[in-house]
Coordinates of C-alpha atoms in Angstrom, one line a residue:
Chain A
M1 CA 6.4 -8.5 40.7
G2 CA 5.2 -11.0 38.2
N3 CA 5.5 -14.5 37.4
N4 CA 8.7 -14.9 35.5
G5 CA 9.6 -18.5 34.6
K6 CA 6.1 -19.9 34.9
K7 CA 4.4 -20.6 31.4
S8 CA 1.3 -22.5 32.3
V9 CA -1.9 -22.0 34.3
D10 CA -1.8 -24.8 37.0
G11 CA -5.1 -23.2 38.2
G12 CA -6.7 -23.7 41.5
G13 CA -7.8 -20.1 41.8
L14 CA -10.6 -18.1 40.1
V15 CA -11.2 -14.4 40.1
I16 CA -14.7 -13.4 39.5
F17 CA -16.1 -10.0 38.4
E18 CA -19.4 -8.1 38.2
D19 CA -19.1 -7.9 34.4
V20 CA -17.3 -9.3 31.5
S21 CA -15.4 -6.1 30.7
Q22 CA -13.7 -6.1 34.0
A23 CA -12.6 -9.8 33.4
I24 CA -11.2 -8.8 30.0
Q25 CA -9.3 -5.8 31.5
A26 CA -7.9 -8.1 34.3
E27 CA -6.7 -10.7 31.9
K28 CA -4.8 -7.9 30.0
V29 CA -3.3 -6.5 33.2
L30 CA -2.3 -9.8 34.6
R31 CA -0.7 -10.9 31.3
A32 CA 1.2 -7.7 31.0
G33 CA 2.3 -8.4 34.6
G34 CA 3.9 -11.6 33.4
Y35 CA 1.1 -14.0 34.9
E36 CA -0.2 -16.8 33.0
V37 CA -4.0 -16.7 33.3
K38 CA -7.0 -17.9 31.3
L39 CA -10.6 -16.6 30.7
I40 CA -13.3 -19.0 31.8
A41 CA -16.9 -19.2 32.8
P42 CA -17.5 -19.0 36.6
P43 CA -19.2 -21.9 38.3
P44 CA -23.0 -21.8 37.9
K45 CA -23.7 -20.3 41.3
Y46 CA -21.7 -17.2 40.5
R47 CA -23.3 -16.6 37.1
M48 CA -25.9 -14.1 36.3
G49 CA -26.2 -14.6 32.6
C50 CA -23.3 -13.1 30.8
D51 CA -20.2 -13.9 32.9
L52 CA -16.4 -14.4 32.7
G53 CA -13.8 -15.3 35.2
V54 CA -10.1 -15.4 35.2
V55 CA -8.2 -18.7 36.2
I56 CA -5.0 -18.0 38.0
N57 CA -2.5 -20.1 39.9
L58 CA -3.7 -19.9 43.3
V59 CA -0.2 -19.7 44.8
E60 CA 0.1 -16.4 43.0
K61 CA -3.1 -14.9 44.7
A62 CA -1.4 -12.3 46.8
G63 CA 0.5 -10.8 43.9
I64 CA -2.4 -10.9 41.7
E65 CA -4.8 -9.2 44.1
R66 CA -2.2 -6.5 44.7
L67 CA -1.7 -6.0 40.9
L68 CA -5.4 -5.7 40.2
K69 CA -5.8 -3.2 43.0
E70 CA -2.8 -1.2 41.8
K71 CA -4.3 -1.0 38.4
D72 CA -7.8 -0.2 39.7
V73 CA -9.4 -3.3 38.2
H74 CA -12.4 -4.2 40.3
F75 CA -13.2 -7.8 41.1
M76 CA -15.8 -9.4 43.3
K77 CA -13.6 -12.1 45.0
I78 CA -11.0 -14.7 44.4
L79 CA -12.2 -18.4 44.8
S80 CA -9.8 -21.1 45.8
T81 CA -11.5 -23.5 43.4
T82 CA -12.4 -23.8 39.7
E83 CA -14.9 -26.6 40.1
G84 CA -17.9 -26.1 38.0
A85 CA -16.2 -23.5 35.7
A86 CA -16.5 -24.0 32.0
E87 CA -14.1 -23.4 29.0
L88 CA -14.9 -20.8 26.3
I89 CA -15.2 -22.1 22.8
S90 CA -11.9 -22.0 20.9
V91 CA -13.2 -23.2 17.5
V92 CA -12.4 -20.9 14.7
K93 CA -13.6 -21.6 11.1
T94 CA -13.0 -19.8 7.8
T95 CA -15.3 -19.4 4.8
D96 CA -14.0 -18.2 1.5
Y97 CA -16.5 -16.1 -0.6
G98 CA -14.0 -15.3 -3.3
K99 CA -13.2 -11.5 -2.9
W100 CA -14.2 -11.8 0.8
L101 CA -13.2 -14.1 3.7
M102 CA -15.5 -14.8 6.8
I103 CA -13.9 -15.9 10.0
K104 CA -16.2 -17.5 12.6
A105 CA -15.3 -17.8 16.2
G106 CA -17.8 -19.3 18.6
N107 CA -21.1 -17.7 17.6
M108 CA -19.6 -14.6 16.1
K109 CA -18.5 -13.9 12.5
L110 CA -16.4 -11.3 10.8
A111 CA -16.1 -10.7 7.1
F112 CA -13.5 -8.7 5.3
E113 CA -12.5 -7.8 1.7
K114 CA -9.2 -9.8 0.9
A115 CA -7.9 -7.0 -1.4
T116 CA -8.2 -4.2 1.0
G117 CA -8.6 -5.7 4.5
I118 CA -11.7 -3.7 5.0
I119 CA -14.3 -5.1 7.3
V120 CA -17.5 -5.5 5.4
N121 CA -19.7 -7.1 8.0
T122 CA -20.1 -8.6 11.5
S123 CA -22.8 -11.1 12.5
G124 CA -24.0 -13.4 15.2
G125 CA -24.3 -12.9 18.9
G126 CA -27.1 -11.5 20.9
C127 CA -25.7 -9.0 23.4
P128 CA -26.2 -5.2 23.2
D129 CA -22.7 -4.3 22.3
I130 CA -22.7 -6.4 19.1
P131 CA -24.8 -4.0 17.0
Y132 CA -22.6 -1.3 18.5
L133 CA -19.4 -3.0 17.5
H134 CA -20.9 -3.6 14.0
A135 CA -21.4 0.2 13.6
E136 CA -17.9 1.0 14.9
M137 CA -16.0 -1.5 13.0
V138 CA -17.7 -2.0 9.6
D139 CA -16.2 -0.1 6.6
K140 CA -12.9 0.3 8.5
K141 CA -9.5 -1.6 7.8
L142 CA -8.7 -4.5 10.0
T143 CA -5.5 -2.6 11.1
E144 CA -7.5 0.6 11.9
A145 CA -10.8 -0.7 13.4
P146 CA -11.3 -0.8 17.2
K147 CA -10.6 -4.0 18.9
P148 CA -13.8 -5.7 20.2
S149 CA -12.1 -6.5 23.5
E150 CA -11.4 -2.9 24.0
L151 CA -14.8 -1.5 23.1
G152 CA -17.1 -4.3 24.0
Y153 CA -18.4 -5.5 27.2
T154 CA -19.8 -9.0 26.9
L155 CA -18.8 -12.5 26.0
C156 CA -20.1 -12.0 22.5
A157 CA -17.7 -9.2 22.1
L158 CA -15.0 -11.5 23.4
M159 CA -15.8 -14.1 20.7
L160 CA -15.8 -11.3 18.1
D161 CA -12.4 -10.4 19.3
R162 CA -11.1 -13.8 18.6
A163 CA -12.6 -13.6 15.0
Y164 CA -11.0 -10.2 14.6
E165 CA -7.6 -11.4 15.8
E166 CA -7.7 -14.4 13.4
A167 CA -8.8 -12.1 10.6
L168 CA -5.9 -9.9 11.4
T169 CA -3.4 -12.7 11.3
V170 CA -4.6 -13.9 8.0
W171 CA -4.6 -10.3 6.6
N172 CA -0.9 -9.8 8.0
G173 CA 0.1 -13.2 6.7
G174 CA -1.1 -12.3 3.2
N175 CA 0.6 -8.8 2.9
Chain B
M1 CA -50.7 -5.3 19.9
L2 CA -47.2 -6.6 18.7
L3 CA -44.8 -5.5 21.4
I4 CA -41.2 -5.6 20.4
A5 CA -38.7 -5.0 23.2
G6 CA -34.8 -4.7 22.8
T7 CA -31.8 -2.4 23.2
I8 CA -30.4 0.0 20.6
P9 CA -26.7 0.4 20.2
Q10 CA -26.7 4.1 21.1
K11 CA -25.1 5.8 24.1
D12 CA -27.3 7.6 26.5
M13 CA -30.6 7.0 24.5
P14 CA -33.5 7.1 26.9
L15 CA -36.3 4.6 27.1
I16 CA -38.7 5.0 24.2
A17 CA -42.1 3.3 24.2
G18 CA -44.8 3.7 21.5
P19 CA -46.0 2.6 18.0
V20 CA -43.2 2.7 15.5
K21 CA -43.0 4.2 12.0
R22 CA -40.2 4.5 9.4
Q23 CA -38.9 7.9 8.6
G24 CA -36.2 7.8 5.9
D25 CA -33.4 5.7 7.1
K26 CA -34.6 5.8 10.7
L27 CA -37.2 4.3 12.9
V28 CA -39.4 6.8 15.1
A29 CA -41.5 6.1 18.1
D30 CA -42.7 8.6 20.7
G31 CA -41.2 11.4 18.6
Q32 CA -37.7 10.1 18.9
A33 CA -35.6 8.7 16.1
F34 CA -33.3 5.6 16.3
S35 CA -31.2 3.5 13.9
R36 CA -33.0 0.7 11.9
I37 CA -29.4 -0.7 11.1
Q38 CA -28.6 -4.0 12.8
G39 CA -30.0 -5.8 15.9
T40 CA -33.3 -4.8 17.4
G41 CA -33.6 -2.0 14.8
A42 CA -33.2 -4.5 11.9
M43 CA -35.7 -6.8 13.6
I44 CA -38.3 -4.0 14.1
S45 CA -37.8 -2.8 10.5
A46 CA -38.5 -6.4 9.1
A47 CA -41.7 -6.7 11.4
L48 CA -42.8 -3.2 10.3
A49 CA -42.4 -4.1 6.6
A50 CA -44.6 -7.0 7.1
T51 CA -47.3 -5.4 9.2
E52 CA -47.4 -2.5 6.7
Y53 CA -47.9 -4.8 3.8
M54 CA -50.6 -6.8 5.6
G55 CA -52.3 -3.4 6.7
I56 CA -52.2 -4.2 10.3
E57 CA -51.2 -2.2 13.4
P58 CA -47.5 -1.3 13.5
P59 CA -45.4 -2.8 16.2
Y60 CA -45.3 -1.1 19.7
V61 CA -41.7 -0.8 20.6
V62 CA -40.0 -0.6 24.0
V63 CA -36.4 0.2 23.3
A64 CA -33.5 1.8 25.2
G65 CA -29.9 2.6 24.4
D66 CA -27.3 0.0 25.6
I67 CA -23.8 -0.5 24.2
G68 CA -23.2 -3.5 26.4
K69 CA -23.1 -2.1 29.9
G70 CA -26.7 -3.3 30.7
D71 CA -28.2 0.1 31.7
G72 CA -30.7 0.1 28.8
T73 CA -31.5 -3.5 29.4
R74 CA -32.5 -2.7 33.0
L75 CA -34.7 0.2 31.8
M76 CA -36.3 -2.0 29.2
Y77 CA -37.2 -4.8 31.7
R78 CA -38.4 -2.3 34.4
H79 CA -40.7 -0.6 32.0
L80 CA -41.9 -4.0 30.6
T81 CA -42.5 -5.5 34.1
E82 CA -44.4 -2.4 35.4
N83 CA -46.6 -2.0 32.2
I84 CA -47.1 -5.3 30.6
A85 CA -50.6 -5.8 32.4
S86 CA -51.9 -2.4 31.1
L87 CA -50.5 -2.8 27.7
K88 CA -52.2 -6.2 27.1
P89 CA -50.2 -7.1 24.1
D90 CA -51.2 -10.1 21.9
V91 CA -47.5 -10.9 21.0
V92 CA -44.4 -9.9 22.9
T93 CA -41.0 -10.3 21.1
L94 CA -37.8 -9.8 23.2
H95 CA -34.5 -9.3 21.5
Y96 CA -31.0 -7.9 22.0
C97 CA -30.3 -7.2 25.6
Q98 CA -27.9 -8.2 28.4
P99 CA -29.0 -11.8 29.4
F100 CA -30.0 -10.9 33.0
M101 CA -31.8 -13.9 34.3
N102 CA -33.2 -12.2 37.3
L103 CA -34.9 -9.4 35.3
L104 CA -36.3 -11.8 32.7
T105 CA -37.7 -13.9 35.5
L106 CA -39.6 -11.0 37.1
F107 CA -41.1 -10.1 33.8
V108 CA -42.2 -13.6 33.0
K109 CA -43.8 -13.8 36.5
E110 CA -45.8 -10.6 35.6
V111 CA -46.9 -12.2 32.3
E112 CA -48.2 -15.3 34.1
K113 CA -50.5 -13.1 36.2
M114 CA -52.3 -11.9 33.0
D115 CA -55.8 -13.2 32.2
K116 CA -54.8 -13.5 28.6
P117 CA -51.0 -13.8 28.4
P118 CA -49.3 -12.8 25.1
V119 CA -47.5 -15.2 22.7
L120 CA -43.9 -14.9 23.9
I121 CA -41.1 -14.8 21.3
A122 CA -37.4 -14.5 22.1
D123 CA -34.2 -14.2 20.2
A124 CA -30.7 -13.1 21.0
G125 CA -29.8 -12.1 24.6
A126 CA -33.4 -12.6 25.9
M127 CA -33.3 -16.2 24.6
Y128 CA -30.0 -16.7 26.3
A129 CA -31.5 -15.6 29.5
A130 CA -34.6 -17.6 29.1
K131 CA -32.7 -20.8 28.6
A132 CA -30.1 -20.2 31.4
A133 CA -32.8 -19.3 33.8
G134 CA -34.8 -22.4 33.0
L135 CA -37.7 -20.4 31.5
A136 CA -37.4 -21.6 28.0
E137 CA -40.7 -23.5 28.2
K138 CA -42.6 -20.4 29.2
F139 CA -42.0 -19.1 25.7
D140 CA -43.9 -19.9 22.5
V141 CA -41.2 -19.3 19.9
F142 CA -37.3 -19.1 19.9
T143 CA -35.4 -18.2 16.8
P144 CA -31.8 -19.6 17.2
D145 CA -29.0 -19.8 14.7
P146 CA -26.9 -22.9 14.4
S147 CA -24.6 -22.0 17.3
E148 CA -27.6 -21.1 19.4
I149 CA -29.3 -24.3 18.9
A150 CA -26.1 -25.9 20.1
F151 CA -26.3 -23.7 23.1
L152 CA -29.9 -24.7 23.7
A153 CA -28.9 -28.4 23.3
D154 CA -26.1 -28.1 25.9
P155 CA -27.6 -28.4 29.4
A156 CA -24.5 -26.9 31.0
A157 CA -24.1 -23.9 28.9
T158 CA -25.4 -20.5 30.1
H159 CA -24.2 -18.6 27.0
P160 CA -23.3 -19.5 23.4
A161 CA -19.6 -18.8 24.2
Y162 CA -19.6 -21.8 26.5
I163 CA -21.0 -24.5 24.3
A164 CA -19.3 -27.9 24.5
H165 CA -17.0 -28.3 21.7
H166 CA -18.5 -31.5 20.3
L167 CA -21.7 -29.7 20.1
F168 CA -20.4 -26.5 18.5
G169 CA -18.5 -28.4 15.8
S170 CA -21.9 -29.8 14.6
E171 CA -22.8 -29.6 10.9
I172 CA -26.2 -28.5 9.5
E173 CA -27.1 -32.3 9.2
D174 CA -26.8 -32.5 13.0
V175 CA -29.4 -29.8 13.7
P176 CA -32.3 -32.3 14.0
E177 CA -30.3 -34.1 17.0
L178 CA -29.6 -30.7 18.6
I179 CA -33.3 -29.8 18.3
T180 CA -34.2 -33.1 20.1
A181 CA -31.7 -32.5 22.7
A182 CA -32.9 -28.9 23.3
Y183 CA -36.6 -30.2 23.8
T184 CA -35.3 -33.1 26.0
N185 CA -33.4 -30.7 28.2
K186 CA -36.4 -28.4 28.5
S187 CA -34.4 -25.7 27.0
A188 CA -36.7 -25.1 24.0
A189 CA -39.7 -22.9 23.4
S190 CA -42.8 -24.6 22.0
V191 CA -41.8 -23.7 18.5
L192 CA -38.2 -23.4 17.3
V193 CA -37.3 -21.6 14.1
V194 CA -33.6 -22.5 13.5
K195 CA -32.0 -20.2 11.0
G196 CA -29.2 -21.5 9.0
A197 CA -28.1 -22.9 5.7
R198 CA -31.1 -25.1 6.0
D199 CA -33.9 -23.7 8.2
Y200 CA -35.7 -25.9 10.5
I201 CA -39.1 -25.4 11.9
A202 CA -39.9 -27.6 15.0
R203 CA -42.8 -27.9 17.4
N204 CA -42.7 -29.8 20.7
G205 CA -39.7 -31.9 19.6
S206 CA -40.9 -32.7 16.1
I207 CA -39.5 -31.2 13.0
M208 CA -42.5 -29.7 10.9
A209 CA -40.6 -28.3 8.0
T210 CA -37.3 -27.6 6.6
I211 CA -36.6 -24.7 4.0
E212 CA -33.4 -24.6 2.0
E213 CA -34.4 -22.7 -1.2
P214 CA -33.5 -20.3 -2.6
N215 CA -30.0 -21.0 -1.2
V216 CA -28.0 -17.7 -0.6
P217 CA -24.9 -18.7 1.3
V218 CA -23.6 -15.1 1.7
L219 CA -26.5 -14.3 3.9
E220 CA -24.6 -16.0 6.9
A221 CA -21.9 -13.2 6.7
I222 CA -24.5 -10.3 6.7
G223 CA -25.2 -9.1 10.2
G224 CA -28.9 -8.9 10.9
T225 CA -30.2 -11.5 8.5
G226 CA -31.3 -13.6 11.5
D227 CA -32.9 -10.7 13.1
T228 CA -35.1 -10.2 10.2
I229 CA -36.4 -13.8 10.4
T230 CA -37.4 -13.1 14.1
G231 CA -39.2 -9.8 13.1
L232 CA -41.0 -11.5 10.2
T233 CA -42.1 -14.4 12.4
S234 CA -43.4 -12.0 15.0
A235 CA -45.4 -10.0 12.5
F236 CA -47.0 -13.2 11.0
V237 CA -47.9 -14.5 14.5
F238 CA -49.5 -11.1 15.3
A239 CA -51.5 -11.4 12.0
G240 CA -53.0 -14.6 13.3
V241 CA -50.7 -17.1 11.5
D242 CA -49.9 -20.3 13.4
P243 CA -46.3 -20.0 14.8
V244 CA -45.0 -22.9 12.8
E245 CA -46.5 -21.4 9.5
A246 CA -45.2 -18.0 10.6
G247 CA -41.7 -19.4 10.9
I248 CA -41.9 -21.0 7.5
L249 CA -43.2 -17.8 5.9
A250 CA -40.4 -15.8 7.6
A251 CA -37.7 -18.2 6.5
K252 CA -39.0 -18.2 3.0
S253 CA -39.5 -14.4 2.7
N254 CA -35.9 -13.9 4.2
R255 CA -34.3 -16.3 1.6
M256 CA -36.3 -14.8 -1.2
G257 CA -35.3 -11.2 -0.1
G258 CA -31.7 -12.3 0.0
K259 CA -32.0 -13.6 -3.5
M260 CA -33.7 -10.5 -4.9
A261 CA -31.1 -8.3 -3.2
D262 CA -28.3 -10.1 -5.1
P263 CA -26.1 -9.8 -2.0
T264 CA -22.3 -10.0 -1.4
P265 CA -20.8 -10.3 2.1
A266 CA -20.5 -6.5 2.0
T267 CA -24.3 -6.0 1.6
K268 CA -26.1 -4.4 4.6
V269 CA -29.3 -6.0 6.0
S270 CA -31.3 -2.8 5.5
Q271 CA -30.9 -3.5 1.6
I272 CA -32.6 -6.8 2.2
I273 CA -35.3 -5.4 4.2
D274 CA -36.0 -3.0 1.5
V275 CA -37.0 -5.7 -0.9
F276 CA -39.4 -7.4 1.5
P277 CA -42.5 -5.6 0.1
E278 CA -41.7 -6.8 -3.3
V279 CA -41.2 -10.4 -1.9
F280 CA -44.7 -10.3 -0.1
K281 CA -46.2 -8.8 -3.4
Q282 CA -44.9 -11.7 -5.5
Y283 CA -45.0 -14.6 -3.2
L284 CA -47.0 -14.1 0.1
C285 CA -50.4 -14.9 -1.5
E286 CA -49.0 -18.2 -3.2
W287 CA -47.3 -19.3 0.0
S288 CA -49.9 -18.4 2.7
G289 CA -53.2 -17.4 1.3
I290 CA -52.5 -13.9 2.6
C291 CA -53.6 -12.1 -0.6
A292 CA -55.9 -9.2 0.0
V293 CA -54.3 -6.4 1.9
P294 CA -56.9 -5.2 4.5
S295 CA -57.4 -1.5 5.2
K296 CA -55.0 0.0 7.8
G297 CA -56.0 -0.6 11.3
D298 CA -57.8 -3.9 10.7
K299 CA -56.4 -6.9 12.2

């Protein structure tokens, strides 16, 4: 099983899901299985408002379908096209507030104290899991806080996860 | 009636509908308490602070627990769609929720059937859905932040996570262009209150005001400081203030609240909300002519 030897997503295939959390879970399972995949917005006709798909190499469709079923990851269908799909924002910015650092990924921001690595705030976004993640993450150390991609369900959570990962990288690099 | 609808980040919280009041560090409606921290709770708290100060009816809230699965969002929209005609609110503000385009569309259809439709205000997930579903022009006020105005300006984006990179990289000086693009694309409400390092208030494509003082840069790091602007704008509109002027008052109040709270990135938005009464007391009369506080229940 897997995709040993291949290191890029040639694309051509797109797995679509009923909700974002399933797509995030699928990405994790497929990467662990050795597949190169990428999260992306489905084409407009498959969007309901807060959607995420996984781009795959279409030639690997059979193995991917089997792995997702084995791991009990539910998906709606696998399309043989990525036409109309859109890329997620990958821009990450950092703002230095002296004792604190704020990392911004897409529309989501995470601030932590430099000396302790404690998350002091999260902001941005408009989906219901963002206030929930705020409550679960704030006042915890970066190394001990829950990962937004594991606790959240939406695209906002995914962007917050990117800010969190960047903050963790900065924190680990400085200690 | 000022009706505020949104989700609360609490598992298994049922739908709650009724006038809201503050009880210690909680909000209470229909006998049930919920958090005033973050998101819709912060927005309601800011609106409540303003309605209390002005001595007008407190917000009527329709809230349900939702941690991102969409269950509370569905309850909220079902209740709104079934009851909006009988509630007859003057202002409706929609906030944190899953951006389900179909549910928002059904709600807006019910609103359009009303003899006297309410002023419609949206932020957060409800604004995402309104733009993505092509319903933006049905709304009177949107309150986007800089990344959200870039989202409104991008005709292809259905969520702020998918904004074109050249738009997302925009600086505050580029916001006027984004505002123009949002109106051109029919992705803007009549009035936009763009919250950022410099706040922009626009109506039908024209920028009516900018506010940049007092400048408190750390507010960007504090979760909920955009939600408070939406809550304040809603309360001022409900008090009869023109939406543009309401946006200006909200932006000024939020900045002054930020300054008076002397915040750091670790400050919680509730600490800023708690100084709003003092902000109103010191500045609202000077800024707006809202000077005498009427007796409770008057509007």
